[in-house]
Short mmCIF file of C-alpha atoms in Angstrom, two decimals:
data_model
loop_
_atom_site.label_atom_id
_atom_site.label_comp_id
_atom_site.label_asym_id
_atom_site.label_seq_id
_atom_site.Cartn_x
_atom_site.Cartn_y
_atom_site.Cartn_z
CA GLN F 1 -9.57 53.03 -46.97
CA GLN F 2 -10.10 50.18 -49.27
CA PRO F 3 -9.59 46.69 -47.42
CA VAL F 4 -6.22 45.11 -48.53
CA GLN F 5 -6.44 41.60 -49.57
CA SER F 6 -3.72 38.76 -49.96
CA PRO F 7 -2.49 37.40 -52.16
CA GLN F 8 -3.19 39.20 -55.23
CA ALA F 9 -3.49 35.66 -57.01
CA VAL F 10 -3.14 31.92 -56.32
CA ILE F 11 -2.64 28.79 -58.36
CA LEU F 12 -3.68 25.78 -56.99
CA ARG F 13 -4.01 21.96 -58.04
CA GLU F 14 -7.65 20.34 -57.53
CA GLY F 15 -7.55 19.20 -53.82
CA GLU F 16 -5.15 21.70 -52.34
CA ASP F 17 -6.36 24.13 -49.65
CA ALA F 18 -5.68 28.09 -50.01
CA VAL F 19 -6.15 30.80 -47.49
CA ILE F 20 -7.35 34.55 -48.39
CA ASN F 21 -6.99 37.34 -46.32
CA CYS F 22 -8.43 40.79 -45.95
CA SER F 23 -7.55 43.33 -43.76
CA SER F 24 -9.43 46.59 -42.56
CA SER F 25 -7.98 50.02 -41.14
CA LYS F 26 -11.38 50.78 -39.49
CA ALA F 27 -13.62 49.16 -37.09
CA LEU F 28 -15.68 46.36 -38.78
CA TYR F 29 -19.42 45.66 -38.38
CA SER F 30 -19.37 42.53 -40.94
CA VAL F 31 -16.96 41.26 -43.73
CA HIS F 32 -18.65 39.91 -46.76
CA TRP F 33 -17.16 37.48 -49.33
CA TYR F 34 -17.91 37.36 -53.01
CA ARG F 35 -16.79 35.14 -56.07
CA GLN F 36 -16.53 36.53 -59.31
CA LYS F 37 -16.17 34.44 -62.59
CA HIS F 38 -14.99 36.22 -65.72
CA GLY F 39 -17.49 38.10 -67.59
CA GLU F 40 -19.97 37.54 -64.66
CA ALA F 41 -21.70 39.39 -61.85
CA PRO F 42 -19.91 38.71 -58.29
CA VAL F 43 -21.98 36.25 -56.39
CA PHE F 44 -22.41 36.35 -52.87
CA LEU F 45 -20.57 33.60 -50.38
CA MET F 46 -21.01 34.43 -47.00
CA ILE F 47 -21.39 37.24 -44.41
CA LEU F 48 -19.50 37.21 -41.19
CA LEU F 49 -20.90 39.70 -38.41
CA LYS F 50 -18.99 41.28 -35.54
CA GLY F 51 -19.04 38.76 -32.41
CA GLY F 52 -20.43 35.97 -34.92
CA GLU F 53 -18.62 32.51 -35.37
CA GLN F 54 -16.85 31.08 -38.15
CA LYS F 55 -19.06 30.33 -41.04
CA GLY F 56 -18.94 27.76 -44.01
CA HIS F 57 -20.44 27.11 -47.30
CA ASP F 58 -19.38 23.65 -48.89
CA LYS F 59 -15.86 23.44 -48.65
CA ILE F 60 -15.22 26.92 -48.24
CA SER F 61 -15.38 28.92 -44.75
CA ALA F 62 -14.15 31.90 -43.22
CA SER F 63 -13.08 33.58 -39.85
CA PHE F 64 -13.07 36.90 -38.59
CA ASN F 65 -10.88 38.19 -36.08
CA GLU F 66 -12.24 41.45 -34.46
CA LYS F 67 -8.99 42.37 -32.68
CA LYS F 68 -6.96 42.29 -35.81
CA GLN F 69 -10.11 43.70 -38.06
CA GLN F 70 -9.11 40.76 -40.22
CA SER F 71 -11.09 38.04 -41.90
CA SER F 72 -9.97 34.91 -43.78
CA LEU F 73 -11.39 32.63 -46.41
CA TYR F 74 -10.45 29.30 -46.46
CA LEU F 75 -10.89 27.09 -49.64
CA THR F 76 -10.27 23.39 -48.44
CA ALA F 77 -9.74 20.63 -51.12
CA SER F 78 -10.23 22.93 -53.94
CA GLN F 79 -12.51 22.09 -56.99
CA LEU F 80 -12.19 23.31 -60.47
CA SER F 81 -15.48 25.17 -59.73
CA TYR F 82 -13.62 27.43 -57.13
CA SER F 83 -11.54 29.33 -59.87
CA GLY F 84 -12.53 32.79 -60.19
CA THR F 85 -11.74 36.19 -58.13
CA TYR F 86 -12.66 36.51 -54.71
CA PHE F 87 -13.28 39.95 -53.25
CA CYS F 88 -13.94 40.81 -49.73
CA GLY F 89 -16.51 43.76 -48.82
CA THR F 90 -16.05 45.23 -45.65
CA GLU F 91 -18.75 47.13 -43.75
CA TRP F 92 -17.74 49.57 -41.06
CA THR F 93 -19.68 50.11 -37.75
CA ASP F 94 -20.06 53.83 -38.55
CA SER F 95 -21.63 53.14 -42.18
CA TRP F 96 -24.03 50.20 -42.03
CA GLY F 97 -25.13 48.98 -45.47
CA LYS F 98 -22.10 50.52 -47.52
CA LEU F 99 -19.26 47.98 -48.74
CA GLN F 100 -15.72 48.84 -49.52
CA PHE F 101 -14.38 46.16 -52.04
CA GLY F 102 -11.09 45.00 -51.89
CA ALA F 103 -8.91 44.66 -54.94
CA GLY F 104 -9.65 40.99 -55.09
CA THR F 105 -7.45 37.72 -55.03
CA GLN F 106 -7.33 35.73 -58.41
CA VAL F 107 -7.89 31.92 -57.93
CA VAL F 108 -6.87 29.66 -60.75
CA VAL F 109 -7.65 25.69 -59.76
CA THR F 110 -6.09 23.28 -62.43
CA PRO F 111 -6.66 19.70 -62.85
CA ASP E 1 -37.59 34.76 -57.11
CA ALA E 2 -36.05 37.43 -59.91
CA GLY E 3 -33.08 38.91 -59.06
CA VAL E 4 -31.56 42.29 -59.75
CA ILE E 5 -32.30 43.28 -63.60
CA GLN E 6 -30.39 45.58 -65.30
CA SER E 7 -30.50 47.01 -68.74
CA PRO E 8 -29.14 47.26 -71.43
CA ARG E 9 -26.36 44.33 -71.05
CA HIS E 10 -24.28 46.06 -73.43
CA GLU E 11 -24.09 49.59 -74.67
CA VAL E 12 -21.55 51.08 -77.34
CA THR E 13 -21.67 54.99 -77.97
CA GLU E 14 -19.50 57.51 -78.91
CA MET E 15 -17.87 60.33 -76.86
CA GLY E 16 -20.39 63.17 -75.88
CA GLN E 17 -23.66 61.07 -76.01
CA GLU E 18 -26.04 60.25 -73.32
CA VAL E 19 -26.01 57.11 -71.48
CA THR E 20 -28.63 55.74 -69.23
CA LEU E 21 -28.28 52.64 -67.36
CA ARG E 22 -31.54 51.15 -65.67
CA CYS E 23 -31.91 48.61 -62.84
CA LYS E 24 -34.84 46.84 -61.01
CA PRO E 25 -34.02 45.77 -57.59
CA ILE E 26 -35.20 42.94 -55.86
CA SER E 27 -38.51 43.35 -54.62
CA GLY E 28 -38.75 44.26 -50.91
CA HIS E 29 -35.17 45.41 -50.92
CA ASP E 30 -34.62 48.88 -49.25
CA TYR E 31 -31.06 49.54 -50.49
CA LEU E 32 -29.78 49.93 -53.95
CA PHE E 33 -26.31 50.55 -54.86
CA TRP E 34 -24.59 51.45 -58.27
CA TYR E 35 -20.95 50.20 -58.65
CA ARG E 36 -18.35 50.33 -61.42
CA GLN E 37 -15.79 48.03 -62.11
CA THR E 38 -12.74 48.48 -64.09
CA MET E 39 -9.12 46.63 -64.29
CA MET E 40 -7.31 49.61 -62.95
CA ARG E 41 -9.91 50.78 -60.09
CA GLY E 42 -11.43 47.47 -59.10
CA LEU E 43 -15.04 47.64 -57.85
CA GLU E 44 -15.99 51.16 -56.79
CA LEU E 45 -19.14 52.21 -55.34
CA LEU E 46 -20.52 55.30 -56.81
CA ILE E 47 -23.75 55.95 -55.24
CA TYR E 48 -26.31 53.98 -52.89
CA PHE E 49 -29.94 54.80 -51.94
CA ASN E 50 -32.12 53.66 -49.03
CA ASN E 51 -35.75 53.84 -49.42
CA ASN E 52 -35.42 55.66 -52.73
CA VAL E 53 -33.37 58.48 -51.00
CA PRO E 54 -29.56 59.01 -52.00
CA ILE E 55 -27.47 58.42 -48.92
CA ASP E 56 -24.01 58.74 -50.08
CA ASP E 57 -22.87 59.72 -53.63
CA SER E 58 -19.34 60.38 -52.84
CA GLY E 59 -18.29 57.96 -55.22
CA MET E 60 -19.85 59.79 -58.02
CA PRO E 61 -16.47 60.51 -60.09
CA GLU E 62 -18.11 64.12 -61.24
CA ASP E 63 -20.85 65.96 -62.24
CA ARG E 64 -21.32 64.44 -65.56
CA PHE E 65 -22.82 61.42 -63.60
CA SER E 66 -26.15 61.42 -61.85
CA ALA E 67 -28.50 58.71 -60.35
CA LYS E 68 -32.17 58.80 -59.43
CA MET E 69 -34.51 56.24 -57.74
CA PRO E 70 -38.15 57.66 -58.52
CA ASN E 71 -39.71 54.30 -56.80
CA ALA E 72 -38.56 51.30 -54.96
CA SER E 73 -38.50 49.34 -58.20
CA PHE E 74 -36.65 51.62 -60.47
CA SER E 75 -33.28 53.30 -60.68
CA THR E 76 -31.12 54.95 -63.39
CA LEU E 77 -27.36 55.84 -63.51
CA LYS E 78 -26.87 58.52 -66.15
CA ILE E 79 -23.75 59.90 -67.83
CA GLN E 80 -23.83 63.14 -69.96
CA PRO E 81 -21.51 63.68 -71.83
CA SER E 82 -19.97 60.23 -71.78
CA GLU E 83 -16.24 60.19 -72.20
CA PRO E 84 -14.12 57.15 -73.16
CA ARG E 85 -12.79 57.07 -69.74
CA ASP E 86 -16.33 55.97 -68.56
CA SER E 87 -16.09 52.66 -70.13
CA ALA E 88 -16.42 49.94 -67.34
CA VAL E 89 -19.06 47.40 -66.33
CA TYR E 90 -21.50 48.93 -64.08
CA PHE E 91 -23.36 46.68 -61.54
CA CYS E 92 -26.69 47.59 -59.79
CA ALA E 93 -27.16 45.62 -56.29
CA SER E 94 -29.70 45.55 -53.60
CA SER E 95 -29.94 44.50 -50.34
CA SER E 96 -32.94 44.37 -47.54
CA TYR E 97 -32.81 46.68 -44.48
CA THR E 98 -29.89 46.74 -41.87
CA GLY E 99 -26.43 46.14 -42.07
CA GLY E 100 -25.07 42.48 -42.42
CA GLN E 101 -27.32 41.86 -45.36
CA PRO E 102 -26.09 40.26 -48.56
CA GLN E 103 -25.94 42.54 -51.85
CA HIS E 104 -27.22 40.83 -54.74
CA PHE E 105 -25.73 42.05 -58.06
CA GLY E 106 -27.48 42.35 -61.38
CA ASP E 107 -25.69 40.92 -64.32
CA GLY E 108 -24.04 44.39 -64.97
CA THR E 109 -24.04 46.75 -68.22
CA ARG E 110 -20.80 46.48 -70.14
CA LEU E 111 -20.41 50.02 -71.39
CA SER E 112 -17.87 51.06 -74.35
CA ILE E 113 -17.24 54.74 -75.07
CA LEU E 114 -15.66 55.30 -78.48
#
């Protein structure tokens, strides 16, 4: 019941855009997005709550489609610092506080 | 503010030895989570506590693993006896009450069982 992330990996040039998708088979209360750089801990980016609006953090934003139980993370005008592995964590309506993490999307931004 | 503190950062030990990982959550956080990360299985939730009480330990792989939270500022994850397949990075995370709150991760313990 792990959420499904796509794509598995993406390579971008600086300034290009990318979209990462996260789908759940169960009803969601929230979706969390994290970024992890090699050898480091996952770092929280943002949360989208059921019924909430699209969120943004610098040029990284995300949306939550309740009908599809899906979230998308948008990397706009990518920077070298955006490189890393992005994980979505899904929180189901019947288990508050507990996250199921996707397998991750590896993002490489090149000069 | 101090983040989640884990110790040790690295642990190398021989198969069969007892391993104890430690975690100090962020002060005021009611939830504490233990995760294991490997290339093959990704980031797996092992167990989580709410107000020091274990809520869900369904992710604990087998009886060799145990976790305790004797008070709001300390938790341990113990493996006894350890096996090479337990080699992984173990993360502790904490969050405040109610759903929809971010989890803050510690730097992790990189465990190698020889």
